[in-house]
Structure formats: C-alpha cells, structure tokens
Amino acid sequence: MLTQEMALIARDDLLLPGGRIEIRVAGPSALSLIAEVLKGHFSLAFAMSRINETPPCYPLATQCEIIDFNQLDDDSLGVVLEGIQRVKVLSAAKRADGNWIARTLACSNWQEEPIQGEFELISAALQQFYDVNPALFELYGDLHLEDATWVSQRWLEVLPLYNRDKQVLVNQPDCHKTMNFVLELIKSHVGH
C-alpha cells in the first residue's frame, strides 16, 4: 500500500475525476499552500468538508491538478482545479499555518462506459444544464456526453444534495446507482 502526502482543500463542493471547479483562494496561508502545490512540493487533494471533524472531510477525496488561475476583482485568486484520481484520506494533520496535509491512498476511478437506451436522457439533460449555466460550461474544453461515468460524475458535482447523500453515491463501485438516481430525478420532473 503506497500512501502519499497531499495538501488538502476541504470545501462544501464535490470534485470527481474528469471534473473541473473554480475555487476562490484568499489569505496568506491558503495562497502559500497553492504556491507549494504549484512548486511541486505537494500533490493536491480536494474533498467535501465535514464540520468539526478530523480530518475535516469525508474519506473519499480527489487528487487534482491546478489547470488555470486568475486574479479576481477582490484581489483573491481564482483557481481552476481538474479532478484526476480518487484517493482515500487515511489521516490528516493541521499545520501551524492552518493548512491541512493528508496521508492518502489511491483508489480505483470508475471505468468509462457508453451511455445507452433511456440513460441518453441524462446526457441530454446535462447538455441543457450547461447551456443555462455557461460559467460551468466554460470550464470544459470537451463534454464527454457519450460516457456514462463522466456524465454521472458531473451530475453528482452539481446536484443540490446533502454531502452525506452524495457520499453514498460516490462510494459505489461504478456509476450505475448514480445513473438510476439521476434518471428517476429527471423523470419525476418531466411534465411538471
């Protein structure tokens, strides 16, 4: 079992492999953590936060890369992250500067698989979601609407569910439960 130390960012958002998110980074300690990652001192793990817990997140996190950044109007930094690999947070320690360093273990990503049959509705609905949310759409160069795993993971990132409910779905061995959940959700709203 090869574990790896990673800088840990815990937020109230979900980022999964293939996903992209823009986060706001402000304050000297948070900015110094990003600098350490950019210098190659640490890989970066992004996880859903859990208040008053140690580690401050759910066990399943995503190793990610910083693919872009820009200065925001309030002089904070906007950082675009891309999810690469699922990791399990085994433990984490808070440094004196307030940043967390986690000991992680790589986990299997969901395997790509084609979307077929009635599940194509999920793809079409995701395309519509991006059409009405252009800021999210702009984060992606390509949409992989033919890949059930990619589509499922994007839905998990954007659906307004409790973190603990998202965790039940992301901890499944594949995308099938998520596909069924999203399909039922869409069907229940069609015609209302």
Short mmCIF file of C-alpha atoms in Angstrom, two decimals:
data_model
loop_
_atom_site.label_atom_id
_atom_site.label_comp_id
_atom_site.label_asym_id
_atom_site.label_seq_id
_atom_site.Cartn_x
_atom_site.Cartn_y
_atom_site.Cartn_z
CA MET A 1 0.00 0.00 0.00
CA LEU A 2 1.72 3.12 -1.24
CA THR A 3 0.44 6.19 0.58
CA GLN A 4 1.14 9.77 -0.40
CA GLU A 5 1.13 13.06 1.47
CA MET A 6 -1.08 15.67 -0.21
CA ALA A 7 -2.12 19.21 0.51
CA LEU A 8 -5.82 19.05 1.39
CA ILE A 9 -8.52 21.52 0.46
CA ALA A 10 -11.89 20.74 2.03
CA ARG A 11 -14.88 22.65 0.69
CA ASP A 12 -18.64 22.22 0.55
CA ASP A 13 -18.30 21.17 -3.10
CA LEU A 14 -17.68 17.85 -4.81
CA LEU A 15 -14.98 17.34 -7.44
CA LEU A 16 -14.55 13.95 -9.09
CA PRO A 17 -12.13 12.65 -11.75
CA GLY A 18 -12.65 14.46 -15.06
CA GLY A 19 -14.50 17.30 -13.33
CA ARG A 20 -13.46 20.92 -13.08
CA ILE A 21 -14.22 23.53 -10.46
CA GLU A 22 -13.11 27.10 -9.87
CA ILE A 23 -12.44 27.94 -6.24
CA ARG A 24 -11.61 31.25 -4.58
CA VAL A 25 -8.38 31.26 -2.59
CA ALA A 26 -7.74 34.15 -0.19
CA GLY A 27 -5.45 34.83 2.72
CA PRO A 28 -1.70 34.34 3.04
CA SER A 29 -1.81 30.74 4.33
CA ALA A 30 -4.21 29.50 1.63
CA LEU A 31 -2.19 31.27 -1.07
CA SER A 32 1.07 29.79 0.27
CA LEU A 33 -0.49 26.29 0.08
CA ILE A 34 -1.35 26.86 -3.60
CA ALA A 35 2.22 28.09 -4.17
CA GLU A 36 3.61 24.91 -2.56
CA VAL A 37 1.43 22.79 -4.87
CA LEU A 38 2.48 24.78 -7.95
CA LYS A 39 6.16 24.37 -6.97
CA GLY A 40 5.65 20.60 -6.81
CA HIS A 41 6.15 20.25 -3.03
CA PHE A 42 2.77 18.50 -2.68
CA SER A 43 0.07 16.97 -4.84
CA LEU A 44 -3.37 18.43 -4.14
CA ALA A 45 -6.43 16.59 -2.80
CA PHE A 46 -9.90 18.17 -2.90
CA ALA A 47 -12.54 16.79 -0.56
CA MET A 48 -16.06 17.53 0.69
CA SER A 49 -15.84 19.17 4.08
CA ARG A 50 -17.19 17.83 7.36
CA ILE A 51 -17.55 20.46 10.05
CA ASN A 52 -15.82 19.83 13.40
CA GLU A 53 -14.20 16.59 12.22
CA THR A 54 -10.61 15.44 11.93
CA PRO A 55 -9.75 15.03 9.13
CA PRO A 56 -12.02 17.95 8.12
CA CYS A 57 -13.51 15.99 5.23
CA TYR A 58 -15.19 12.80 4.07
CA PRO A 59 -12.74 9.92 3.46
CA LEU A 60 -13.12 9.91 -0.33
CA ALA A 61 -11.28 12.80 -1.97
CA THR A 62 -9.97 13.55 -5.45
CA GLN A 63 -6.38 14.22 -6.38
CA CYS A 64 -6.45 17.18 -8.72
CA GLU A 65 -4.27 19.50 -10.76
CA ILE A 66 -4.32 23.26 -10.97
CA ILE A 67 -5.03 23.91 -14.64
CA ASP A 68 -5.61 27.68 -14.53
CA PHE A 69 -5.72 30.62 -12.17
CA ASN A 70 -6.50 34.31 -12.33
CA GLN A 71 -6.77 37.29 -10.01
CA LEU A 72 -10.35 38.08 -9.01
CA ASP A 73 -11.88 41.53 -8.52
CA ASP A 74 -11.36 41.37 -4.74
CA ASP A 75 -7.62 40.56 -5.18
CA SER A 76 -8.16 36.93 -4.18
CA LEU A 77 -7.09 34.14 -6.52
CA GLY A 78 -9.50 32.14 -8.67
CA VAL A 79 -8.03 28.65 -9.13
CA VAL A 80 -9.41 26.12 -11.62
CA LEU A 81 -8.91 22.52 -10.48
CA GLU A 82 -9.32 19.37 -12.56
CA GLY A 83 -10.02 16.06 -10.83
CA ILE A 84 -7.61 13.26 -11.76
CA GLN A 85 -7.72 10.33 -9.35
CA ARG A 86 -9.90 9.18 -6.45
CA VAL A 87 -8.00 8.92 -3.20
CA LYS A 88 -8.89 7.84 0.32
CA VAL A 89 -7.89 10.21 3.11
CA LEU A 90 -6.37 7.95 5.78
CA SER A 91 -5.38 10.75 8.17
CA ALA A 92 -4.65 14.47 8.16
CA ALA A 93 -2.70 16.91 10.26
CA LYS A 94 -3.24 20.64 10.59
CA ARG A 95 -0.05 22.64 10.24
CA ALA A 96 0.75 25.76 12.25
CA ASP A 97 -0.31 27.90 9.25
CA GLY A 98 -3.81 26.37 9.36
CA ASN A 99 -3.42 24.27 6.22
CA TRP A 100 -4.09 20.52 6.24
CA ILE A 101 -1.73 17.85 4.94
CA ALA A 102 -3.38 14.47 4.34
CA ARG A 103 -2.00 10.95 4.07
CA THR A 104 -3.83 9.40 1.11
CA LEU A 105 -4.13 6.13 -0.74
CA ALA A 106 -5.10 5.93 -4.42
CA CYS A 107 -8.49 4.28 -5.14
CA SER A 108 -9.95 2.98 -8.38
CA ASN A 109 -11.68 5.50 -10.60
CA TRP A 110 -14.99 4.47 -12.14
CA GLN A 111 -14.45 2.87 -15.55
CA GLU A 112 -15.68 4.61 -18.70
CA GLU A 113 -18.75 3.05 -20.25
CA PRO A 114 -21.11 4.10 -23.04
CA ILE A 115 -24.48 5.65 -22.28
CA GLN A 116 -27.25 3.56 -23.77
CA GLY A 117 -31.03 3.45 -24.04
CA GLU A 118 -33.13 5.61 -21.75
CA PHE A 119 -29.99 6.85 -19.98
CA GLU A 120 -29.29 9.07 -23.01
CA LEU A 121 -31.87 11.36 -21.39
CA ILE A 122 -29.32 12.07 -18.63
CA SER A 123 -26.77 13.20 -21.23
CA ALA A 124 -29.27 15.45 -22.99
CA ALA A 125 -30.32 16.97 -19.66
CA LEU A 126 -26.68 17.64 -18.71
CA GLN A 127 -26.15 19.41 -22.06
CA GLN A 128 -29.21 21.58 -21.28
CA PHE A 129 -27.87 22.26 -17.78
CA TYR A 130 -24.59 23.53 -19.26
CA ASP A 131 -26.50 25.62 -21.82
CA VAL A 132 -28.23 27.53 -19.00
CA ASN A 133 -25.08 27.62 -16.82
CA PRO A 134 -22.44 28.95 -19.22
CA ALA A 135 -19.91 29.68 -16.45
CA LEU A 136 -19.73 25.95 -15.68
CA PHE A 137 -19.72 25.02 -19.36
CA GLU A 138 -16.72 27.33 -19.95
CA LEU A 139 -14.58 25.28 -17.55
CA TYR A 140 -14.61 22.38 -20.04
CA GLY A 141 -12.96 22.12 -23.42
CA ASP A 142 -14.88 18.96 -24.27
CA LEU A 143 -18.05 17.43 -22.91
CA HIS A 144 -17.93 13.64 -22.80
CA LEU A 145 -21.68 13.16 -23.08
CA GLU A 146 -21.27 9.64 -24.50
CA ASP A 147 -19.51 8.39 -21.33
CA ALA A 148 -21.88 7.28 -18.56
CA THR A 149 -19.23 7.69 -15.87
CA TRP A 150 -18.30 11.23 -16.94
CA VAL A 151 -21.96 12.29 -17.12
CA SER A 152 -22.80 10.67 -13.76
CA GLN A 153 -19.90 12.36 -12.02
CA ARG A 154 -20.80 15.80 -13.44
CA TRP A 155 -24.37 15.36 -12.15
CA LEU A 156 -23.08 14.44 -8.67
CA GLU A 157 -20.98 17.60 -8.67
CA VAL A 158 -23.89 19.92 -9.48
CA LEU A 159 -26.98 18.33 -7.91
CA PRO A 160 -28.14 20.08 -4.72
CA LEU A 161 -27.92 17.08 -2.39
CA TYR A 162 -26.65 16.78 1.17
CA ASN A 163 -22.95 15.90 1.28
CA ARG A 164 -23.69 12.63 3.10
CA ASP A 165 -26.15 11.62 0.34
CA LYS A 166 -23.58 12.39 -2.37
CA GLN A 167 -21.06 10.29 -0.44
CA VAL A 168 -23.35 7.24 -0.62
CA LEU A 169 -23.34 7.51 -4.42
CA VAL A 170 -19.64 8.34 -4.91
CA ASN A 171 -18.64 5.37 -2.75
CA GLN A 172 -20.30 2.90 -5.14
CA PRO A 173 -18.01 0.71 -7.29
CA ASP A 174 -19.37 2.21 -10.54
CA CYS A 175 -21.75 4.83 -11.92
CA HIS A 176 -24.88 2.64 -12.14
CA LYS A 177 -26.63 3.76 -8.93
CA THR A 178 -25.96 7.40 -9.82
CA MET A 179 -27.31 6.86 -13.34
CA ASN A 180 -30.52 5.36 -11.98
CA PHE A 181 -30.87 8.10 -9.35
CA VAL A 182 -30.44 10.92 -11.87
CA LEU A 183 -32.77 9.26 -14.39
CA GLU A 184 -35.51 8.91 -11.78
CA LEU A 185 -34.99 12.51 -10.70
CA ILE A 186 -35.31 13.78 -14.27
CA LYS A 187 -38.35 11.59 -14.97
CA SER A 188 -40.07 12.87 -11.81
CA HIS A 189 -39.65 16.47 -13.03
CA VAL A 190 -40.64 15.95 -16.67
CA GLY A 191 -44.08 17.39 -17.31
CA HIS A 192 -44.28 19.37 -14.03
#
